[in-house]
Short mmCIF file of C-alpha atoms and ligand atoms in Angstrom, two decimals:
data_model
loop_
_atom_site.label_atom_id
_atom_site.label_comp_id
_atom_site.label_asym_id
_atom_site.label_seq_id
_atom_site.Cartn_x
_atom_site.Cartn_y
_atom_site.Cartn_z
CA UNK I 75 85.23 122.21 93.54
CA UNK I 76 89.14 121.94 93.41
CA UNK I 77 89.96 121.25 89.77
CA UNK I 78 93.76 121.22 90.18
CA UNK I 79 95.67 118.05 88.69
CA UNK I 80 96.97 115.35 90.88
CA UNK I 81 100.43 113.83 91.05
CA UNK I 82 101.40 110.53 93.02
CA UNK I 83 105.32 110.96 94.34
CA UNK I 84 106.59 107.70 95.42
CA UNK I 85 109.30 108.11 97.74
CA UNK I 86 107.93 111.69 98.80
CA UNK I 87 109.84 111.34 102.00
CA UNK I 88 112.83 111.38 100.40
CA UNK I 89 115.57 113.61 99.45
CA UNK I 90 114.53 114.07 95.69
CA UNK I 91 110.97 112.89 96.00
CA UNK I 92 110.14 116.00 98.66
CA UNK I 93 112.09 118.67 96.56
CA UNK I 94 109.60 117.20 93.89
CA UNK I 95 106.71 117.65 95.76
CA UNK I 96 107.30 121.10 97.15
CA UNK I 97 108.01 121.93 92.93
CA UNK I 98 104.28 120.71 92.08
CA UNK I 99 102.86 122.04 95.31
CA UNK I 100 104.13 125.37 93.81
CA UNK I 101 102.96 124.83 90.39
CA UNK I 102 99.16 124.27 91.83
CA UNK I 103 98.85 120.90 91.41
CA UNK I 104 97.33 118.29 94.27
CA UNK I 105 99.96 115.94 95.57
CA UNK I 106 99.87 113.03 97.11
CA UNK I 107 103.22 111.68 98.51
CA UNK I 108 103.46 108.14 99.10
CA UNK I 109 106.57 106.63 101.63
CA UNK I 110 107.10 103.53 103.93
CA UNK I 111 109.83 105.57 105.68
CA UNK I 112 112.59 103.09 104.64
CA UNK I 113 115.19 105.69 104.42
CA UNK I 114 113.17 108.55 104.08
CA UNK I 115 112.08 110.88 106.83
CA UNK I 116 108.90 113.04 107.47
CA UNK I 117 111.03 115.85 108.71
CA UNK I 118 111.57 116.65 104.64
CA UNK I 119 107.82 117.08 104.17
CA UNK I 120 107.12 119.06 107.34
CA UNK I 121 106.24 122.05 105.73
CA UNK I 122 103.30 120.66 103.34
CA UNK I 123 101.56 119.08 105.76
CA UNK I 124 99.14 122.18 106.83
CA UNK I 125 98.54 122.37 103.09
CA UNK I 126 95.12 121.27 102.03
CA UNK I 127 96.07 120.20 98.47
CA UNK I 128 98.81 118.05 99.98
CA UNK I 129 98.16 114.18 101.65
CA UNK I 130 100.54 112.23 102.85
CA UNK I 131 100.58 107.60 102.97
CA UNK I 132 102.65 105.64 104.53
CA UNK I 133 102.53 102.73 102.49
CA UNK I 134 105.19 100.28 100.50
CA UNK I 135 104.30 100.14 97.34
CA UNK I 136 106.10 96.77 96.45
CA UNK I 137 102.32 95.85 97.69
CA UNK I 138 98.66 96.33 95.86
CA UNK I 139 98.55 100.22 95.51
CA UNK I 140 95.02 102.22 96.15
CA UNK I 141 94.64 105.55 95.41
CA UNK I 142 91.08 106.64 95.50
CA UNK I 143 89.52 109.45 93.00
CA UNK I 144 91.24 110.46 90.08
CA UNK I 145 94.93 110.50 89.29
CA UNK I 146 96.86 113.08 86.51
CA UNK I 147 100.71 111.63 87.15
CA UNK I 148 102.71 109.47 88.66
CA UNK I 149 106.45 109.78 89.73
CA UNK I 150 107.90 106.82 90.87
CA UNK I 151 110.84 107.64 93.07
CA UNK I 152 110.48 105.21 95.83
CA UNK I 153 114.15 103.63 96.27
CA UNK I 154 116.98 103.05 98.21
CA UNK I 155 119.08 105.12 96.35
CA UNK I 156 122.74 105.28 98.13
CA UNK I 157 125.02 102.19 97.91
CA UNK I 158 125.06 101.10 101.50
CA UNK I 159 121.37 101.73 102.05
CA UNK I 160 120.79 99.33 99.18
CA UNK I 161 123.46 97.07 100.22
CA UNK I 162 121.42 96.45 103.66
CA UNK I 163 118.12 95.65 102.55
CA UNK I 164 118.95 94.21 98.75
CA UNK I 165 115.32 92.75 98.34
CA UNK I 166 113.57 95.63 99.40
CA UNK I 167 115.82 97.38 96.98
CA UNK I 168 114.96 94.72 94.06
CA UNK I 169 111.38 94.32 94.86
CA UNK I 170 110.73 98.07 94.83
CA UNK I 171 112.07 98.79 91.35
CA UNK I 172 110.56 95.39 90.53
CA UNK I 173 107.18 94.79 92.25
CA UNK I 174 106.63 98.46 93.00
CA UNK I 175 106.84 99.76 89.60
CA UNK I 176 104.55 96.61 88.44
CA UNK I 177 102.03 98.18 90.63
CA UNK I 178 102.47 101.95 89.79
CA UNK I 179 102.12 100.90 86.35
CA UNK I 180 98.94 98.93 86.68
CA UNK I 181 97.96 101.89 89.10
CA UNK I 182 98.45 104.50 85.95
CA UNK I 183 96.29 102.34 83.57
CA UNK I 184 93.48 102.13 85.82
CA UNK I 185 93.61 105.92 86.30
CA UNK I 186 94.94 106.73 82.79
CA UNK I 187 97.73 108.32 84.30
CA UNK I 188 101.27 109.42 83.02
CA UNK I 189 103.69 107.60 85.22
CA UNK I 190 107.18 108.74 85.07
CA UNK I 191 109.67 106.42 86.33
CA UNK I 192 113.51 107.71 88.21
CA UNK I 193 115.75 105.75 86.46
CA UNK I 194 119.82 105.84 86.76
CA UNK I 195 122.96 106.27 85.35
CA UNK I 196 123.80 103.28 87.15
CA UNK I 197 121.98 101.47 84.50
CA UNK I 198 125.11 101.87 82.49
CA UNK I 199 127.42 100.11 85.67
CA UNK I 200 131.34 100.62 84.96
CA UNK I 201 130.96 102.19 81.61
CA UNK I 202 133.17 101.69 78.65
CA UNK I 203 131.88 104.33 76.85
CA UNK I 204 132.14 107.61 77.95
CA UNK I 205 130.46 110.15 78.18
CA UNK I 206 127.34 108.04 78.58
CA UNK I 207 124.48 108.34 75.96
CA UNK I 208 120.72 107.07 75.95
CA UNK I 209 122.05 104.40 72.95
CA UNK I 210 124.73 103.19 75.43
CA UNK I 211 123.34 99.59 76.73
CA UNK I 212 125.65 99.54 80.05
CA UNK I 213 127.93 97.18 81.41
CA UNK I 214 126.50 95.76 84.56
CA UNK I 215 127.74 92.72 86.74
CA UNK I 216 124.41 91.18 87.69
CA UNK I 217 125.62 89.28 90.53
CA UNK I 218 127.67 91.82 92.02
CA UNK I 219 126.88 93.64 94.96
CA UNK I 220 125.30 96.86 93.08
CA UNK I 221 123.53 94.27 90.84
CA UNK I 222 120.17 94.18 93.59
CA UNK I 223 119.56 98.07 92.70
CA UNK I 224 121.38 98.39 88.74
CA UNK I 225 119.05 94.77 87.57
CA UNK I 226 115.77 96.57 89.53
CA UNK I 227 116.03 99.89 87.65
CA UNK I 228 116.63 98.04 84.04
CA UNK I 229 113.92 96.09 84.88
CA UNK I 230 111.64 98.95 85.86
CA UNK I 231 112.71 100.45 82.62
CA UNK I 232 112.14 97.57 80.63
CA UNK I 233 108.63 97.11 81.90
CA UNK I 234 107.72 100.91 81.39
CA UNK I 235 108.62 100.57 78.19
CA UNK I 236 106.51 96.85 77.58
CA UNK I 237 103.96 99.12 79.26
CA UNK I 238 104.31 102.01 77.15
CA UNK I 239 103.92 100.03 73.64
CA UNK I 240 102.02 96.89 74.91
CA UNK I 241 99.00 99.05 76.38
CA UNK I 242 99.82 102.32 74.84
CA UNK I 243 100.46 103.78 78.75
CA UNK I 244 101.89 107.38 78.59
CA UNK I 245 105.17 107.19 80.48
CA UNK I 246 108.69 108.82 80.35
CA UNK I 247 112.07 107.55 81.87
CA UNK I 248 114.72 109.87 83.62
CA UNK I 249 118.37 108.45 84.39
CA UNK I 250 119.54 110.34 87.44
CA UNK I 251 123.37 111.09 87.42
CA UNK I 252 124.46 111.88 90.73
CA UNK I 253 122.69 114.41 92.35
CA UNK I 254 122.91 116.21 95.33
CA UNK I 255 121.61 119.10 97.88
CA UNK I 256 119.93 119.82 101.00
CA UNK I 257 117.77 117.14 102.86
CA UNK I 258 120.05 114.46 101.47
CA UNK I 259 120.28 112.37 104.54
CA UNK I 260 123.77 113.44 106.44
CA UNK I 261 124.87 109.62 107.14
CA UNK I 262 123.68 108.23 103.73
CA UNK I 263 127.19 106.77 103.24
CA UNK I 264 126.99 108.46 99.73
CA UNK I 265 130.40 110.90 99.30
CA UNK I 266 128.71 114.49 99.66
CA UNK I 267 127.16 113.85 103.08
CA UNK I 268 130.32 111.62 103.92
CA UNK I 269 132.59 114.24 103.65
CA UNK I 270 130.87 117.20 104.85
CA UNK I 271 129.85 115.25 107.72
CA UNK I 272 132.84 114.44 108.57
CA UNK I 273 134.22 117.45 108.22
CA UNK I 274 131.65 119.06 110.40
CA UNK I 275 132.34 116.46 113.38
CA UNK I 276 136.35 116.55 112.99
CA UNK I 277 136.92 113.30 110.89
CA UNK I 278 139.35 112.43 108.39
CA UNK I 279 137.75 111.86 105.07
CA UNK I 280 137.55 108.66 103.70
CA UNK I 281 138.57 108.39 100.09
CA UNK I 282 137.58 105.30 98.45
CA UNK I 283 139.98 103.52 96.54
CA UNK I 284 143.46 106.23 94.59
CA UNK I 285 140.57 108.80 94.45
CA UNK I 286 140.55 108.60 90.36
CA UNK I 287 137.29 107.12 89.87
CA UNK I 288 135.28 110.01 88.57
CA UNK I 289 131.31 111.52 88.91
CA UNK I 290 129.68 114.67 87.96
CA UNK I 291 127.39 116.28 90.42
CA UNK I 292 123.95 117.78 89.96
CA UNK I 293 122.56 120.41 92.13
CA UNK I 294 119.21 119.23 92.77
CA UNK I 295 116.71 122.38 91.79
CA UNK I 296 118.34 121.72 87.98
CA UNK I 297 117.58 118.18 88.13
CA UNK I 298 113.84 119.05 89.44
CA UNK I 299 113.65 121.66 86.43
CA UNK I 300 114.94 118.52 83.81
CA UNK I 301 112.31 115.99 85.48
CA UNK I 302 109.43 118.68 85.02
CA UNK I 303 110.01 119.23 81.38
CA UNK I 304 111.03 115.83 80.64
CA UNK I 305 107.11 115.28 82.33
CA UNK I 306 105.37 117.54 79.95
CA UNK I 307 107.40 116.58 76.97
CA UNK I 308 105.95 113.77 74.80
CA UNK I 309 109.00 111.77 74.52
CA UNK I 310 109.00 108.76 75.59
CA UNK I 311 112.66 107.38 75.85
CA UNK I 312 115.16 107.32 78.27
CA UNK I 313 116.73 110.78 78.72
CA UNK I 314 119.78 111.64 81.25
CA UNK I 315 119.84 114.68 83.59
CA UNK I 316 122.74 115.32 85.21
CA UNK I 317 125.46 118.10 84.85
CA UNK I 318 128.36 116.96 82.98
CA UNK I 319 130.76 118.89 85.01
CA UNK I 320 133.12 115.55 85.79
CA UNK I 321 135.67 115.87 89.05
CA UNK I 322 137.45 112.65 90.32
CA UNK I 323 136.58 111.97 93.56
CA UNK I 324 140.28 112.55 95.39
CA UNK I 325 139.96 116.32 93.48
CA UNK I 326 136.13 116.58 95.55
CA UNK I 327 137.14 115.69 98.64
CA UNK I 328 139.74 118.70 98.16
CA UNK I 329 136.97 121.17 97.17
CA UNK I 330 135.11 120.01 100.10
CA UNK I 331 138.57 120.60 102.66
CA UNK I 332 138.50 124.15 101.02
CA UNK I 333 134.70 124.52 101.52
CA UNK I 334 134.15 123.53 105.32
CA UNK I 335 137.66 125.11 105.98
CA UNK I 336 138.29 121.73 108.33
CA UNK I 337 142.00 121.13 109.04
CA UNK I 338 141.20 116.99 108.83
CA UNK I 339 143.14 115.22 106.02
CA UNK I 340 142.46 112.97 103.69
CA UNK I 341 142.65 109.35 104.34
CA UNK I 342 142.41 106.15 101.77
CA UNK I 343 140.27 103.15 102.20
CA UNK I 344 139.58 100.05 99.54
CA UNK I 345 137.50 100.71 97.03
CA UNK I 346 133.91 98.63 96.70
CA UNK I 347 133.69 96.10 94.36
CA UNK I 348 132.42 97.24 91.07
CA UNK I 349 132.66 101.01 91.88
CA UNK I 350 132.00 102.78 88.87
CA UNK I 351 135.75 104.41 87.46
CA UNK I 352 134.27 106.93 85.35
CA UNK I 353 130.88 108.58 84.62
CA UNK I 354 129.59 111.63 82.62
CA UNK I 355 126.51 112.28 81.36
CA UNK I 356 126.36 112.94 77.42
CA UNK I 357 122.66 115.81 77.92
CA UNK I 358 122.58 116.55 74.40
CA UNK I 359 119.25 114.37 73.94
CA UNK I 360 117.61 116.97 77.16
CA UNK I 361 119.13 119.89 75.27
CA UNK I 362 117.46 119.21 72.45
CA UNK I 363 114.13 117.50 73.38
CA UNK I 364 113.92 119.25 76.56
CA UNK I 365 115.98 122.58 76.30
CA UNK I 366 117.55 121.87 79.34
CA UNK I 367 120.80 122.04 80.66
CA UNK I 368 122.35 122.94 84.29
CA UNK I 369 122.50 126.44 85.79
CA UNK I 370 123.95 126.01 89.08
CA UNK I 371 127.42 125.65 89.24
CA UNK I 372 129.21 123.39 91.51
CA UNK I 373 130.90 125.94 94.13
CA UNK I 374 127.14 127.40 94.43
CA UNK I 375 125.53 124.17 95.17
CA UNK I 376 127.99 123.00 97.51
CA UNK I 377 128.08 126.08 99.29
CA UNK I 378 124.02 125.99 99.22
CA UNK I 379 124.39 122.06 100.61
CA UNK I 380 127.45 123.19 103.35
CA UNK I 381 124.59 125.36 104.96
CA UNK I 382 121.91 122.92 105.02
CA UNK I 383 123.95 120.46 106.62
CA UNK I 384 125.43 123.02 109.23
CA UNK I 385 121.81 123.58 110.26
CA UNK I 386 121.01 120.34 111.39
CA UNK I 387 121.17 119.48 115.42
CA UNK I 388 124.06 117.86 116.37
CA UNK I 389 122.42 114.47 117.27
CA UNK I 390 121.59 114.14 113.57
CA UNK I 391 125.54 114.72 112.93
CA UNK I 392 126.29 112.28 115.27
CA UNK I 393 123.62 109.74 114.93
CA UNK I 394 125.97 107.01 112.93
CA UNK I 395 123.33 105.11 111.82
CA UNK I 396 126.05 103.09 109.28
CA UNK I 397 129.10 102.50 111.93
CA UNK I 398 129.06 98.57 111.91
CA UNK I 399 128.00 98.25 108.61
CA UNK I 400 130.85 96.65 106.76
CA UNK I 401 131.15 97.84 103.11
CA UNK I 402 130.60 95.28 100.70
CA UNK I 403 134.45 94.54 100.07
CA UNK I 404 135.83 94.49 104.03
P1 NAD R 728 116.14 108.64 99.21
O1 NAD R 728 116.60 107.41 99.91
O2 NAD R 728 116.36 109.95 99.89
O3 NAD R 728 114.61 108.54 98.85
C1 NAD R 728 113.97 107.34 98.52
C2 NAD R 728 112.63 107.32 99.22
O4 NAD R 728 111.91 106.13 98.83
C3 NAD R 728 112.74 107.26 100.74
O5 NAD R 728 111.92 108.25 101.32
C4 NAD R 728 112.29 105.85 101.09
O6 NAD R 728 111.73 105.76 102.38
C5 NAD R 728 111.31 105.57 99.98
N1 NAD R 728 111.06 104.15 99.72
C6 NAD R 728 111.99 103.19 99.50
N2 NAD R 728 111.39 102.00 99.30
C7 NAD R 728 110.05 102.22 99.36
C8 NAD R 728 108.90 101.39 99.23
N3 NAD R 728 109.00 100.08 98.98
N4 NAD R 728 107.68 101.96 99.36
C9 NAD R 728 107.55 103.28 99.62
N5 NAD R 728 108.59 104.11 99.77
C10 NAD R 728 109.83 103.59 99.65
O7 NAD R 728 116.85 108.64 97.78
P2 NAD R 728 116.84 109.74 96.62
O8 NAD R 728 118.23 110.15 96.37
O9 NAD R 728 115.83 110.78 96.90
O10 NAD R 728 116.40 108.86 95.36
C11 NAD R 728 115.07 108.89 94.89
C12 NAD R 728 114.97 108.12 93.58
O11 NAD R 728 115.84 108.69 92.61
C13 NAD R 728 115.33 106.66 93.69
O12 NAD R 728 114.45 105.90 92.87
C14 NAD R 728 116.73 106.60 93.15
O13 NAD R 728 117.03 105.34 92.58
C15 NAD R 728 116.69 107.69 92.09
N6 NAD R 728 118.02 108.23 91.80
C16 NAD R 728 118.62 109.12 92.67
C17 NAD R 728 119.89 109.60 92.37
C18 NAD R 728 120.57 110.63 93.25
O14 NAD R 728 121.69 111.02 92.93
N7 NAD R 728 119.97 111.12 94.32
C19 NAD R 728 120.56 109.15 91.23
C20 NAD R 728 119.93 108.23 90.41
C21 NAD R 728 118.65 107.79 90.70
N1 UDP R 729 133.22 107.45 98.05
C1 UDP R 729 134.35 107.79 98.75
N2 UDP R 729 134.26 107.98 100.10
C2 UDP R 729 133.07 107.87 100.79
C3 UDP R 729 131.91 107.54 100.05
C4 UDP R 729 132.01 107.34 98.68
O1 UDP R 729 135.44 107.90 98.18
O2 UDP R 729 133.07 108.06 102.02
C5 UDP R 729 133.31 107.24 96.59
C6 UDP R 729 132.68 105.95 96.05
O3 UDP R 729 133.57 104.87 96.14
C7 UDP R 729 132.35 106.35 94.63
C8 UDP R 729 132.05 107.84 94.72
O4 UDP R 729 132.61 108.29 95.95
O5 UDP R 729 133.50 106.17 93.81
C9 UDP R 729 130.55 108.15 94.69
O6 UDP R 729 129.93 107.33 95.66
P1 UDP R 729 128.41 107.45 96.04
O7 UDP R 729 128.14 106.41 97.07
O8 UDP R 729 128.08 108.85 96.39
O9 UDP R 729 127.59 107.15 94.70
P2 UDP R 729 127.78 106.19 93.44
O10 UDP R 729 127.98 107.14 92.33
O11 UDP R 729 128.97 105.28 93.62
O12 UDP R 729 126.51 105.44 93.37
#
């Protein structure tokens, strides 16, 4: 009789969702990962699937969700989570963090599950307050173009949370600042695959915008370590992970020059409407609820990332998935 917990990962195809799984397969729970492939790939999950405690559905989850037997946890990370992947398919994008979580929610009741939802920084848009705290309410264009994935995940939260006090659900919300590391998918069109990929095939990188809009990157084993504890934790509220190391992005693209070694240059292009021009996360509320904070340094994940991505086969580097995609400002 296998008495080992189970965990649901939405989005287990995924860059974060399969570094999730791979953490619970290793802390001996059962997992079930749960992708319609939308910008995911199997290649990520590989690995797990000669494991016996590990099952694998292709399945959207913006429809009726059936999971048979019992069910410990939930982590819902299905979602288009770069700009222009959620710029192509903008009701797949709303209806995931919309419909989807509707039905993971109703899925945890059932099962008396704990469902924990991936939330984002993005919930606070183009911030005016900075760094960004949980008490923060955000300051979000709903009609721009990054309004289909910033209105889904303040929905999802909003519903977790009518969930959480309306039928007493157990659930717990994590806002994602920027995060990065291997599997990340090379063509993505977010700015650590951009410019290391184009660094690796000879390209100028593009810098959007002067290059002064700022982020802070988070190696992703840290931000697995802050979602695990945040799990197990009984609080309830929105808490950030993220490392508050902040770098503009002009001062990134210069790391990543001095990284790859590439003689290319850099080269400016307009920047998308509503791009974010500053963002920090304030982690006191994970220090202190969580005892968390970041370990890996920036120079140590990029260098960890530069490899991954220079393992690849070519026709992944060259597979340009995006090229007549026109950003949502050109
Ligand atoms: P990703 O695109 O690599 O992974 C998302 C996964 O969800 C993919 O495998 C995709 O196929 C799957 N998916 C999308 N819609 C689905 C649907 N309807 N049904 C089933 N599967 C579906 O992106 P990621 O970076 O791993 O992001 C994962 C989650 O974390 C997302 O919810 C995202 O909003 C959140 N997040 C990520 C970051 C980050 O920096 N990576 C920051 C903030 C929030
Ligand atoms: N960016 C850039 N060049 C690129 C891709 C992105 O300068 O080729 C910028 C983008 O305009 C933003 C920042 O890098 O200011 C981070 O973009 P990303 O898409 O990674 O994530 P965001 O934090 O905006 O969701």
């Amino acid at each position: 009789m296998d008495n080992r917990k189970t965990v649901l990962i939405t989005g287990g195809a995924g860059f974060l969702g399969s570094h999730l799984c791979d953490r619970f397969i290793g802390e001996g729970f059962r997992v079930i990962a749960m992708d319609n492939l939308i910008t995911g790939d199997l290649r990520n999950l590989e690995h797990l699937f000669k494991l016996p405690q590990f099952e694998f559905y292709h399945h959207d989850v913006s429809k009726f969700v059936h999971i048979p037997g019992d069910l410990d946890y939930i982590l819902h990370f299905a979602s288009p989570a770069s700009p222009i992947d959620y710029l192509k398919i903008p009701i797949q994008t709303l209806k995931v963090g919309s419909l989807g979580t509707h039905n993971l929610l109703g899925l945890a009741r059932a099962k008396k599950a704990r469902l924990l939802i991936a939330s984002t920084s993005e919930v606070y848009g183009d911030p005016t307050v900075h760094p960004q705290t949980e008490e923060y309410y955000g300051n979000v264009n709903t009609v721009g173009p990054r309004g289909v994935y910033d209105e889904a995940k303040r929905f999802q939260e909003a519903i977790t949370m009518a969930y959480h006090t309306f039928h007493g659900l157990e659930t717990r919300i994590v806002r994602i600042f920027n995060t990065y590391g291997p599997r990340m998918r090379l063509n993505d069109g977010r700015v650590l695959p951009a410019f290391i990929g184009q660094a690796l095939r000879g390209e100028d990188l593009t810098v959007f915008g002067d290059g002064s809009q700022t982020r802070s990157f988070c190696y992703v084993d840290d931000l697995v370590e802050g979602i695990y504890r945040l799990l197990f934790s009984d609080y309830s509220g929105p808490v950030n992970i993220g490392n508050p190391s902040e770098i503009t992005i002009r001062e990134f693209a210069d790391e990543i020059i001095k990284l790859t070694g590439t003689k290319q240059k850099v080269v400016y292009q307009p920047l998308p409407k509503d791009d974010p021009k500053q963002r920090q996360p304030d982690i006191s509320k994970a220090k202190k609820i969580l005892g968390w904070e970041p370990r890996v340094g920036r120079a140590e994940g990029l260098r960890l990332t530069y490899d991954y991505f220079k393992s690849l086969p070519r026709d992944l580097l060259f597979a340009r998935e995006h090229k007549d995609f026109k950003p949502y400002n050109r």
